[in-house]
XYZ file of C-alpha atoms in Angstrom:
658
model
C 55.620 93.086 118.595
C 57.338 94.383 115.466
C 55.523 95.222 112.523
C 57.097 92.172 110.684
C 55.702 89.665 113.387
C 52.496 91.281 113.264
C 52.206 90.800 109.274
C 53.324 87.223 109.916
C 50.790 86.823 112.669
C 48.035 88.151 110.131
C 49.022 85.777 107.013
C 49.100 82.664 109.143
C 45.633 83.330 110.738
C 44.580 84.124 107.464
C 46.058 81.066 105.727
C 44.481 78.986 108.392
C 41.064 80.529 108.213
C 41.087 79.443 104.358
C 42.530 75.909 105.215
C 40.306 74.616 108.388
C 37.633 76.166 109.934
C 38.414 74.228 113.209
C 42.340 75.075 113.615
C 41.990 78.848 112.571
C 42.834 81.592 114.591
C 39.620 84.119 114.684
C 40.898 86.949 112.189
C 38.019 86.703 109.398
C 39.337 89.945 107.906
C 39.289 88.749 104.588
C 35.541 87.512 104.278
C 32.659 89.593 102.713
C 31.151 90.069 105.771
C 32.608 90.518 109.269
C 32.215 87.817 112.151
C 30.234 88.211 114.918
C 33.044 88.102 117.199
C 36.671 87.610 116.357
C 40.194 89.332 116.845
C 43.144 90.608 114.721
C 46.615 90.969 116.682
C 45.829 94.477 118.541
C 41.938 94.155 119.182
C 39.013 92.159 119.871
C 36.146 92.873 117.079
C 32.710 92.702 117.793
C 30.611 92.846 114.330
C 33.937 94.285 112.932
C 34.145 97.271 115.214
C 36.644 97.318 118.144
C 35.710 95.601 121.716
C 37.196 96.417 125.113
C 36.152 93.466 127.377
C 35.693 95.120 130.723
C 34.462 91.767 132.217
C 33.851 90.523 135.560
C 33.418 86.784 136.951
C 30.105 85.362 138.559
C 29.084 82.220 138.540
C 25.247 81.080 138.265
C 25.521 78.168 140.414
C 26.622 79.795 143.474
C 24.085 82.509 143.084
C 20.240 81.517 143.629
C 18.655 81.649 140.340
C 15.942 83.901 141.504
C 18.618 86.562 142.344
C 20.777 86.081 138.620
C 19.062 89.066 136.944
C 19.696 91.332 140.322
C 23.547 90.565 140.413
C 23.639 90.747 136.292
C 21.805 94.469 136.273
C 24.312 95.518 138.928
C 27.415 94.199 137.246
C 26.205 96.263 133.618
C 25.563 99.438 136.130
C 29.372 99.063 137.427
C 30.237 99.714 133.872
C 31.275 95.895 133.133
C 29.897 94.638 129.343
C 30.785 91.129 129.935
C 30.367 88.695 132.195
C 32.805 85.427 133.051
C 31.206 82.384 134.250
C 32.480 79.073 135.479
C 30.307 75.813 135.097
C 30.774 73.292 137.825
C 30.316 69.781 136.337
C 29.372 68.148 139.584
C 26.426 70.162 139.999
C 25.266 69.537 136.403
C 25.950 65.563 136.592
C 26.246 64.425 140.414
C 25.421 60.959 139.219
C 26.817 59.317 136.102
C 24.341 59.688 133.230
C 22.094 62.207 135.229
C 22.300 65.410 133.710
C 20.509 67.804 136.106
C 20.330 71.031 133.671
C 16.173 70.949 134.590
C 17.062 72.007 137.980
C 16.495 75.756 137.748
C 20.093 76.235 139.627
C 21.624 74.766 137.110
C 20.064 76.059 134.086
C 22.772 78.071 132.849
C 21.186 78.802 129.568
C 18.481 80.870 131.336
C 21.868 82.940 133.318
C 22.989 83.635 130.049
C 19.750 84.748 128.606
C 19.331 87.567 131.591
C 22.839 88.605 130.735
C 22.150 89.202 127.481
C 18.649 90.937 128.283
C 21.036 93.202 130.818
C 23.035 94.474 128.075
C 25.939 92.040 128.515
C 27.946 89.649 126.820
C 29.390 86.275 128.419
C 32.733 84.396 128.249
C 32.354 80.740 129.107
C 34.538 78.759 131.294
C 33.497 75.446 131.466
C 36.600 73.745 132.367
C 36.068 70.760 132.460
C 38.772 71.810 135.496
C 37.673 75.300 136.952
C 39.330 75.394 140.331
C 37.126 78.065 142.144
C 37.690 77.529 145.341
C 34.958 74.719 144.293
C 34.238 71.002 145.151
C 37.326 69.095 143.336
C 37.477 71.736 140.873
C 34.381 70.977 139.620
C 34.857 67.442 138.648
C 32.128 64.928 140.035
C 32.952 62.750 142.524
C 32.077 59.315 140.596
C 35.039 60.479 138.100
C 37.025 58.681 140.627
C 35.566 55.108 140.411
C 36.151 54.643 136.735
C 38.861 52.607 135.908
C 42.152 54.145 134.738
C 40.830 57.606 135.530
C 43.362 60.163 135.864
C 42.197 63.906 135.634
C 43.796 66.640 133.424
C 46.044 64.512 131.494
C 45.488 62.801 128.329
C 43.931 60.091 129.514
C 41.469 58.105 127.367
C 38.736 57.899 130.175
C 39.301 61.155 131.249
C 38.761 62.716 127.800
C 35.715 60.334 126.882
C 33.867 61.723 129.679
C 35.020 65.262 129.290
C 33.560 64.723 125.535
C 30.389 63.792 126.965
C 30.309 66.818 129.580
C 31.102 69.049 126.708
C 28.531 68.016 124.404
C 25.599 67.946 127.132
C 26.172 71.705 127.871
C 26.302 72.299 124.440
C 22.890 70.543 123.628
C 21.155 69.252 126.502
C 21.824 72.633 128.207
C 21.207 74.321 125.042
C 24.870 76.641 125.283
C 25.612 76.048 121.590
C 22.406 78.338 120.367
C 23.631 81.070 122.717
C 26.961 81.686 120.758
C 27.511 84.785 119.690
C 27.609 83.538 116.272
C 24.328 82.508 116.292
C 22.712 85.473 117.989
C 23.348 84.733 121.688
C 25.628 86.527 124.054
C 28.738 84.091 124.396
C 31.605 85.382 123.100
C 34.197 83.346 123.709
C 34.987 79.665 125.293
C 37.936 79.260 127.635
C 39.913 75.663 127.381
C 40.867 74.056 130.672
C 41.951 76.554 133.329
C 45.545 77.750 134.487
C 46.812 74.486 133.209
C 50.473 75.505 132.528
C 50.470 75.903 136.883
C 49.609 72.153 136.487
C 50.872 70.644 133.669
C 52.893 70.684 130.448
C 50.969 67.799 128.214
C 50.083 69.879 124.962
C 48.634 66.583 123.336
C 46.139 66.713 126.559
C 45.204 70.606 126.058
C 45.035 69.927 121.996
C 42.741 67.092 122.782
C 40.216 69.450 124.476
C 40.510 72.217 122.260
C 39.308 69.784 119.820
C 36.646 68.392 122.089
C 35.253 72.134 122.517
C 35.601 72.703 118.620
C 33.325 70.073 117.903
C 30.515 71.989 120.287
C 31.489 75.467 119.532
C 32.361 77.584 116.939
C 33.565 81.280 118.416
C 37.040 81.893 119.436
C 38.781 79.755 122.547
C 41.437 81.072 124.790
C 43.544 79.792 127.480
C 44.259 81.922 130.571
C 47.964 81.201 132.974
C 49.562 82.998 135.626
C 51.918 85.639 133.889
C 55.346 83.800 134.514
C 57.355 81.821 131.860
C 56.926 78.244 132.786
C 52.692 78.978 133.413
C 52.565 80.059 129.897
C 54.785 77.685 128.452
C 53.020 74.890 130.093
C 49.498 76.479 129.070
C 49.537 77.692 125.291
C 47.772 75.913 122.754
C 48.203 76.432 118.967
C 45.115 78.510 117.348
C 43.868 79.263 120.513
C 44.317 82.943 122.230
C 46.688 82.926 125.291
C 45.920 85.176 127.922
C 47.259 85.598 131.375
C 45.869 86.525 134.961
C 47.022 88.065 137.830
C 47.271 91.881 137.777
C 48.988 94.389 135.795
C 52.263 92.802 136.050
C 50.923 89.700 134.015
C 50.478 91.650 130.951
C 53.897 92.178 129.287
C 54.556 88.365 130.286
C 52.354 87.294 127.401
C 54.336 88.496 124.651
C 57.404 87.709 126.129
C 56.680 84.281 126.247
C 54.231 82.938 123.806
C 56.030 83.148 120.526
C 53.536 80.783 118.463
C 51.713 83.778 116.446
C 48.578 81.787 116.216
C 48.275 82.295 119.864
C 48.839 86.007 119.822
C 45.981 88.260 119.701
C 44.742 91.436 122.052
C 45.747 91.185 125.671
C 43.243 89.932 128.278
C 43.684 89.954 132.031
C 41.451 87.062 132.376
C 41.480 87.338 136.393
C 42.174 90.455 137.838
C 41.834 89.636 141.868
C 39.626 91.957 143.725
C 40.644 90.331 146.813
C 40.707 86.421 148.016
C 38.601 84.198 149.136
C 38.308 83.012 153.181
C 39.653 79.680 154.726
C 38.691 78.016 158.028
C 40.975 78.640 160.681
C 41.402 79.943 164.143
C 44.442 82.330 162.517
C 42.549 83.238 159.231
C 41.209 86.888 159.256
C 38.317 87.903 156.844
C 39.721 88.643 153.560
C 38.534 92.384 152.531
C 39.401 95.598 151.391
C 37.085 97.645 154.138
C 39.739 99.913 155.930
C 42.477 99.153 153.511
C 42.784 102.117 151.260
C 45.945 101.425 149.924
C 44.367 98.029 148.284
C 41.479 100.146 147.048
C 43.923 102.700 145.468
C 45.904 99.754 143.794
C 42.517 98.050 142.447
C 41.745 101.964 140.825
C 45.104 102.609 139.396
C 45.236 98.822 137.904
C 41.839 99.977 136.109
C 43.716 102.689 134.637
C 46.772 100.767 133.729
C 44.680 97.840 131.982
C 42.372 100.174 130.164
C 44.378 103.236 129.383
C 47.902 102.411 129.411
C 47.815 99.213 128.090
C 44.246 99.130 126.252
C 43.820 95.589 127.507
C 40.803 93.773 128.057
C 40.156 92.486 132.035
C 37.771 90.213 133.904
C 37.380 91.272 137.461
C 37.715 88.121 139.774
C 35.033 88.078 141.391
C 32.597 90.985 140.734
C 30.366 88.729 142.765
C 31.504 85.714 144.523
C 28.323 84.261 146.258
C 28.230 81.075 148.239
C 29.304 77.369 148.210
C 26.066 76.302 149.787
C 25.755 72.686 151.129
C 28.937 71.016 150.679
C 30.279 72.561 147.860
C 33.596 74.391 149.008
C 36.686 73.272 147.838
C 40.090 72.943 149.724
C 44.115 73.164 149.312
C 46.624 70.816 150.565
C 49.898 72.748 151.748
C 51.237 69.746 154.057
C 47.824 69.998 155.327
C 44.078 70.728 154.357
C 43.213 74.027 154.516
C 39.844 74.604 153.643
C 37.525 77.406 151.988
C 34.331 78.672 153.769
C 31.102 78.659 152.848
C 30.907 81.952 152.250
C 32.458 83.031 148.491
C 32.266 86.679 149.334
C 35.669 87.066 148.274
C 35.870 90.684 149.189
C 34.035 91.560 145.741
C 32.452 94.855 144.748
C 29.043 93.004 145.407
C 29.235 91.483 148.706
C 27.679 87.713 149.109
C 24.138 89.162 149.424
C 24.506 91.096 146.207
C 24.596 94.219 148.003
C 27.236 97.258 146.182
C 30.104 98.103 148.506
C 32.214 101.136 148.755
C 34.665 99.211 146.589
C 31.923 98.994 143.739
C 31.808 102.498 143.487
C 35.397 103.178 143.305
C 35.834 100.713 140.577
C 32.925 101.939 138.951
C 34.152 105.245 139.010
C 37.429 104.222 137.164
C 35.989 102.039 134.713
C 33.541 105.088 133.427
C 35.803 106.974 131.674
C 36.792 104.181 129.522
C 33.039 103.653 127.968
C 30.488 105.902 125.843
C 29.132 108.461 128.129
C 25.114 107.660 129.045
C 25.724 103.841 128.264
C 25.802 102.567 131.850
C 22.833 102.651 133.994
C 22.818 103.975 137.533
C 22.949 101.637 140.092
C 20.385 100.743 142.548
C 19.930 101.521 146.352
C 20.885 98.537 148.573
C 17.767 97.200 149.843
C 17.495 96.507 153.468
C 18.116 92.865 155.090
C 15.895 91.532 157.234
C 16.050 90.547 161.354
C 15.192 87.068 162.956
C 14.688 87.621 166.831
C 16.433 84.970 168.474
C 14.619 81.469 169.065
C 15.304 78.319 170.884
C 15.972 74.738 168.809
C 15.381 71.365 170.872
C 17.578 68.503 170.514
C 16.469 65.479 168.367
C 17.568 62.426 166.840
C 21.558 61.932 166.776
C 23.219 61.379 163.501
C 23.835 57.709 164.099
C 20.166 56.850 164.132
C 19.851 58.094 160.983
C 22.593 55.609 159.564
C 20.258 52.875 158.043
C 21.891 52.042 154.761
C 24.778 49.770 155.265
C 27.690 48.025 153.470
C 29.936 45.318 155.092
C 33.527 44.699 153.902
C 36.407 43.270 155.635
C 38.533 46.215 155.115
C 36.817 49.969 155.015
C 35.802 51.189 151.621
C 36.332 55.133 150.591
C 33.179 57.469 150.353
C 33.075 57.211 146.673
C 33.543 53.474 146.705
C 30.297 53.519 148.459
C 28.731 55.606 146.273
C 28.853 58.748 148.015
C 30.231 62.149 147.011
C 29.849 64.527 149.890
C 29.059 64.538 153.940
C 29.777 61.947 156.313
C 30.477 58.426 156.452
C 30.257 56.357 159.616
C 32.781 53.189 160.159
C 31.708 51.165 162.675
C 33.690 47.695 164.287
C 32.897 44.998 166.958
C 35.884 44.432 168.835
C 37.055 40.522 169.213
C 39.927 40.598 171.891
C 41.031 43.501 174.012
C 43.759 45.598 172.235
C 45.078 48.960 173.118
C 47.221 51.769 171.621
C 47.550 54.154 168.999
C 44.733 54.334 166.136
C 45.777 54.660 162.263
C 42.794 55.705 160.083
C 43.694 54.867 156.454
C 46.894 56.593 155.246
C 45.669 60.180 156.612
C 42.408 61.351 158.558
C 40.295 62.217 155.225
C 39.493 64.753 156.234
C 38.519 64.942 159.800
C 37.542 61.992 161.951
C 35.015 62.161 165.366
C 36.226 59.135 167.170
C 33.875 56.988 169.479
C 33.633 53.860 171.809
C 30.280 53.003 172.479
C 28.938 56.214 171.780
C 31.657 58.235 173.908
C 33.888 60.477 172.326
C 37.586 59.837 172.449
C 38.897 62.845 170.370
C 39.531 63.853 167.093
C 42.094 63.692 164.148
C 41.972 66.119 161.546
C 43.802 66.813 158.404
C 43.928 70.239 158.991
C 46.378 70.296 161.691
C 49.578 70.319 160.389
C 50.550 67.308 162.790
C 47.077 65.445 163.009
C 46.565 64.874 166.774
C 47.061 61.330 168.363
C 44.298 59.501 169.400
C 44.936 55.956 171.541
C 42.111 54.125 172.428
C 41.572 50.781 175.318
C 38.946 48.254 174.032
C 37.789 45.229 175.471
C 35.626 42.364 173.175
C 32.516 43.378 172.693
C 33.332 47.120 172.380
C 32.205 49.290 169.573
C 34.717 51.403 167.761
C 33.055 54.111 165.696
C 34.627 56.809 163.382
C 32.845 59.340 161.750
C 34.733 60.999 159.024
C 33.749 64.158 157.530
C 34.427 65.184 153.873
C 35.208 68.966 154.445
C 35.723 69.512 150.431
C 38.000 67.572 147.995
C 41.129 69.754 146.765
C 40.486 71.998 143.971
C 43.927 73.491 143.309
C 47.451 71.513 142.819
C 50.705 73.636 141.250
C 53.372 71.577 139.731
C 55.581 74.132 141.224
C 55.086 73.149 144.815
C 56.675 70.247 147.219
C 53.382 68.936 148.257
C 51.233 65.723 147.258
C 49.016 66.271 144.644
C 45.622 65.604 145.799
C 43.770 66.739 143.205
C 44.370 63.314 141.340
C 43.981 61.687 144.852
C 40.761 62.883 145.887
C 39.129 59.947 147.601
C 37.176 60.493 151.133
C 36.324 58.586 153.903
C 39.065 55.947 154.914
C 41.796 55.070 151.913
C 43.331 51.892 153.304
C 43.551 50.181 156.738
C 42.473 51.006 159.992
C 44.899 49.832 162.832
C 45.630 50.019 166.899
C 49.061 49.790 167.708
C 49.971 48.445 164.208
C 47.427 45.400 164.469
C 44.832 45.836 161.188
C 41.497 45.789 162.449
C 39.306 43.476 159.899
C 35.470 43.499 159.653
C 33.675 47.151 158.993
C 29.866 48.213 158.845
C 29.866 51.350 156.737
C 26.989 53.974 156.709
C 27.048 56.545 153.977
C 25.426 60.236 155.265
C 25.188 62.155 152.386
C 22.536 64.253 154.170
C 20.587 65.128 150.549
C 17.268 65.515 153.095
C 17.291 65.404 157.123
C 15.153 64.044 159.429
C 11.781 66.368 160.078
C 10.578 64.607 163.280
C 10.826 67.325 166.210
C 12.202 66.984 169.568
C 13.248 63.806 171.505
C 11.573 63.060 174.569
C 15.442 61.498 175.524
C 17.039 63.544 178.007
C 20.200 65.223 176.387
C 21.709 65.609 179.129
C 22.923 61.850 179.019
C 26.296 61.921 178.538
C 26.212 58.742 176.264
C 23.719 60.699 173.935
C 24.858 64.511 174.292
C 28.563 62.968 172.726
C 26.939 61.849 169.428
C 26.371 64.545 166.884
C 23.038 65.728 167.141
C 19.947 67.279 165.061
C 18.084 70.183 166.625
C 14.883 71.618 165.300
C 13.272 74.586 165.554
C 11.353 77.454 163.633
C 10.608 80.955 163.360
C 8.038 83.217 161.518
C 9.126 84.894 158.560
C 9.648 88.580 158.404
C 7.122 90.380 155.727
C 8.822 91.709 152.726
C 9.032 95.073 151.821
C 9.769 96.925 148.343
C 8.442 93.985 146.651
C 11.610 91.834 146.591
C 12.462 88.846 148.385
C 15.411 90.653 148.844
C 14.382 92.323 151.926
C 14.206 88.753 153.568
C 17.960 88.282 153.019
C 19.543 87.837 156.514
C 22.221 85.977 158.288
C 22.006 83.271 160.424
C 24.176 83.135 163.398
C 24.433 79.944 165.587
C 25.687 81.694 169.104
C 26.154 78.289 170.801
C 27.490 76.351 168.328
C 30.646 74.390 167.652
C 30.517 73.009 164.099
C 27.728 71.752 162.084
C 25.597 72.388 159.091
C 22.176 74.456 158.849
C 19.330 73.565 157.082
C 16.277 76.204 156.745
C 13.047 74.956 155.037
C 15.129 72.053 153.355
C 17.691 74.464 151.832
C 21.024 73.118 152.993
C 22.917 76.950 153.651
C 26.236 75.228 154.616
C 28.953 74.681 157.393
C 29.264 76.866 160.693
C 32.230 76.663 162.649
C 33.323 78.561 165.628
C 36.966 79.018 164.838
C 35.664 81.474 162.085
C 36.522 83.797 160.303
C 33.023 83.021 158.961
C 30.569 83.747 162.094
C 27.293 83.587 160.032
C 25.786 81.647 157.016
C 23.724 83.675 154.494
C 20.170 83.085 154.203
C 18.698 83.781 151.151
C 15.128 85.442 151.222
C 14.506 83.213 148.444
C 14.334 80.399 151.023
C 12.251 82.256 153.585
C 8.514 82.368 153.704
C 7.314 85.458 154.614
C 4.785 85.798 157.607
C 4.707 81.743 157.916
C 6.690 79.547 159.712
C 10.042 78.431 158.639
C 11.701 75.260 159.300
C 15.402 75.276 160.734
C 17.670 71.582 161.339
C 20.832 72.128 162.646
C 23.352 69.404 162.653
C 25.496 69.831 165.834
C 28.831 67.859 165.738
C 30.255 68.391 169.018
C 27.280 68.540 171.591
C 29.721 67.547 174.388
C 31.910 70.930 173.726
C 28.295 73.017 174.194
C 27.107 74.518 177.649
C 23.824 73.921 177.028
C 21.304 71.328 175.826
C 19.811 73.256 173.402
C 20.675 75.909 170.513
C 19.791 79.404 169.951
C 19.672 80.968 166.524
C 19.189 84.384 165.206
C 19.088 86.289 162.031
C 20.877 89.335 161.439
C 21.015 92.110 158.809
C 24.932 92.280 159.194
C 27.383 89.805 159.174
C 29.788 88.366 161.676
C 33.433 87.909 161.100
C 36.004 86.975 163.656
C 38.447 83.839 165.408
C 37.997 81.830 168.234
C 40.259 79.100 169.362
C 39.613 75.254 168.109
C 38.596 73.390 171.031
C 39.720 70.363 169.930
C 43.007 71.612 169.430
C 44.181 74.289 171.480
C 47.723 74.235 170.183
C 47.106 73.300 166.354
C 47.508 75.764 163.663
């Protein structure tokens, strides 16, 4: 940047500060006392002194709240001075108007207070869209049922709900009082998230800027990929422009951003430590383990950012955590690709919060750029627990728990039924003989198990490039049953790709008519199965070997005696739960929903946090196995291991599918 343009940038920022506090760039060098946090053309300024952000991403709602301090202290011991965090709107407001900030897992203000106690500042990334491989990019499912709603656009219904959300974060979740301008740790707020890859409506992003400005008085910034079209689409006047993606992206900011009110110090807002995992027989686990070249590249990029460029950086992720329950997202690339329950990400802190070889390599690269003696020593990793193998017996079928019924001539979507996650059962009683190929709405949304009179007929799955055709032959009085699983709403769409934009078409269940050989079936009973709670009764007296029963998705029950704690820490109860004879399903321990398992991999075990385990007591385990007809046993076995397992297997429902 030339001296003339630097001087011009300073004049614009100073004049804007004098004219309007809402539209200013943050530089306040003409004030009598320095702002708590601001920036000039070259540097961030913390209490008037240059400040290089050495940050890392970790999201409080992906980490058991009892472990927040452990994870944050380890981030500080790695050499970080700042934590970047997404906020998941769908968790804070699962039902419209019901703000759940008092749920300990959603007490994000407490998380930020702990960060401050551990010597960390915070960058807030509230969205409202956050991507993050999270369910619908953080949007609550009920948004889709508001008339006229269109997310991520200059849309009145969307902006009205966003305004309420941001105000609730500031006031009900008490984040406004945690701004650095009021003595708290929050330095900056990100506006939207990589919007330039999605759109280029600057009226929308300016409206978001103004909404956030109503609740927060600290600097704002945008974060976009380091290429021309994303930066040009995502920039916002009077908001600092940052890039993401790696060292190659840094020069692009000053090349493509020309508005001086958007310029300032360089920030790589997402330097990727590795990548998330997606379910699939051909999708290996993403890790730097055994990949010395990748580790070397990360280390050299740290030197490049902090040394050559004197740029700030945030590592995405420093700790990924877990998409517990049904919280994983998905992508659409002419088929659905679904992110795993594990959000390990190959990060420096693994899914259980233990330090890795990558952690120490990155720490070693960071230390030359921080004051001597300012970084605490990292702790020694605590051992994880072993749970000996135990057996679970079959209990009730999933269909037997379907008690809440809606009737309609045509099928309703999951959202129209007031449901956000889980499964929806659609039942139709046949009135006359009919046979032929089955069509389920406009497409499978997402995985459809097809039954006639409780007997499995086939599986249709949007994860397959070409979903299987299932034909049925029905007689009058037969019962056609479709169990539709929401595998996770799409969390990302780029305007640069040729695929349909399912970020703005999030509906699950069945959208459209159900037909056989082109004949539309009318008259449906629909049962929402969100599984906020699961059956607690024990084993069934009915023979699980009965074919008509074993076809149906079934709950299995069992228990284990929790290990004893050691080192005075519940982390020593952490373990990885494996279901070796399971096909596809979900696991709950002591009513806590761990998430999904699926033998196709790459994830072959589920993280069970020690915070869930009762030491030296009985711990209840419930498994929902969706495909018991594929099992070679009428019971299930489970064990817990201190080491986790990754691997891939063929999909028994579609051996030739990709």
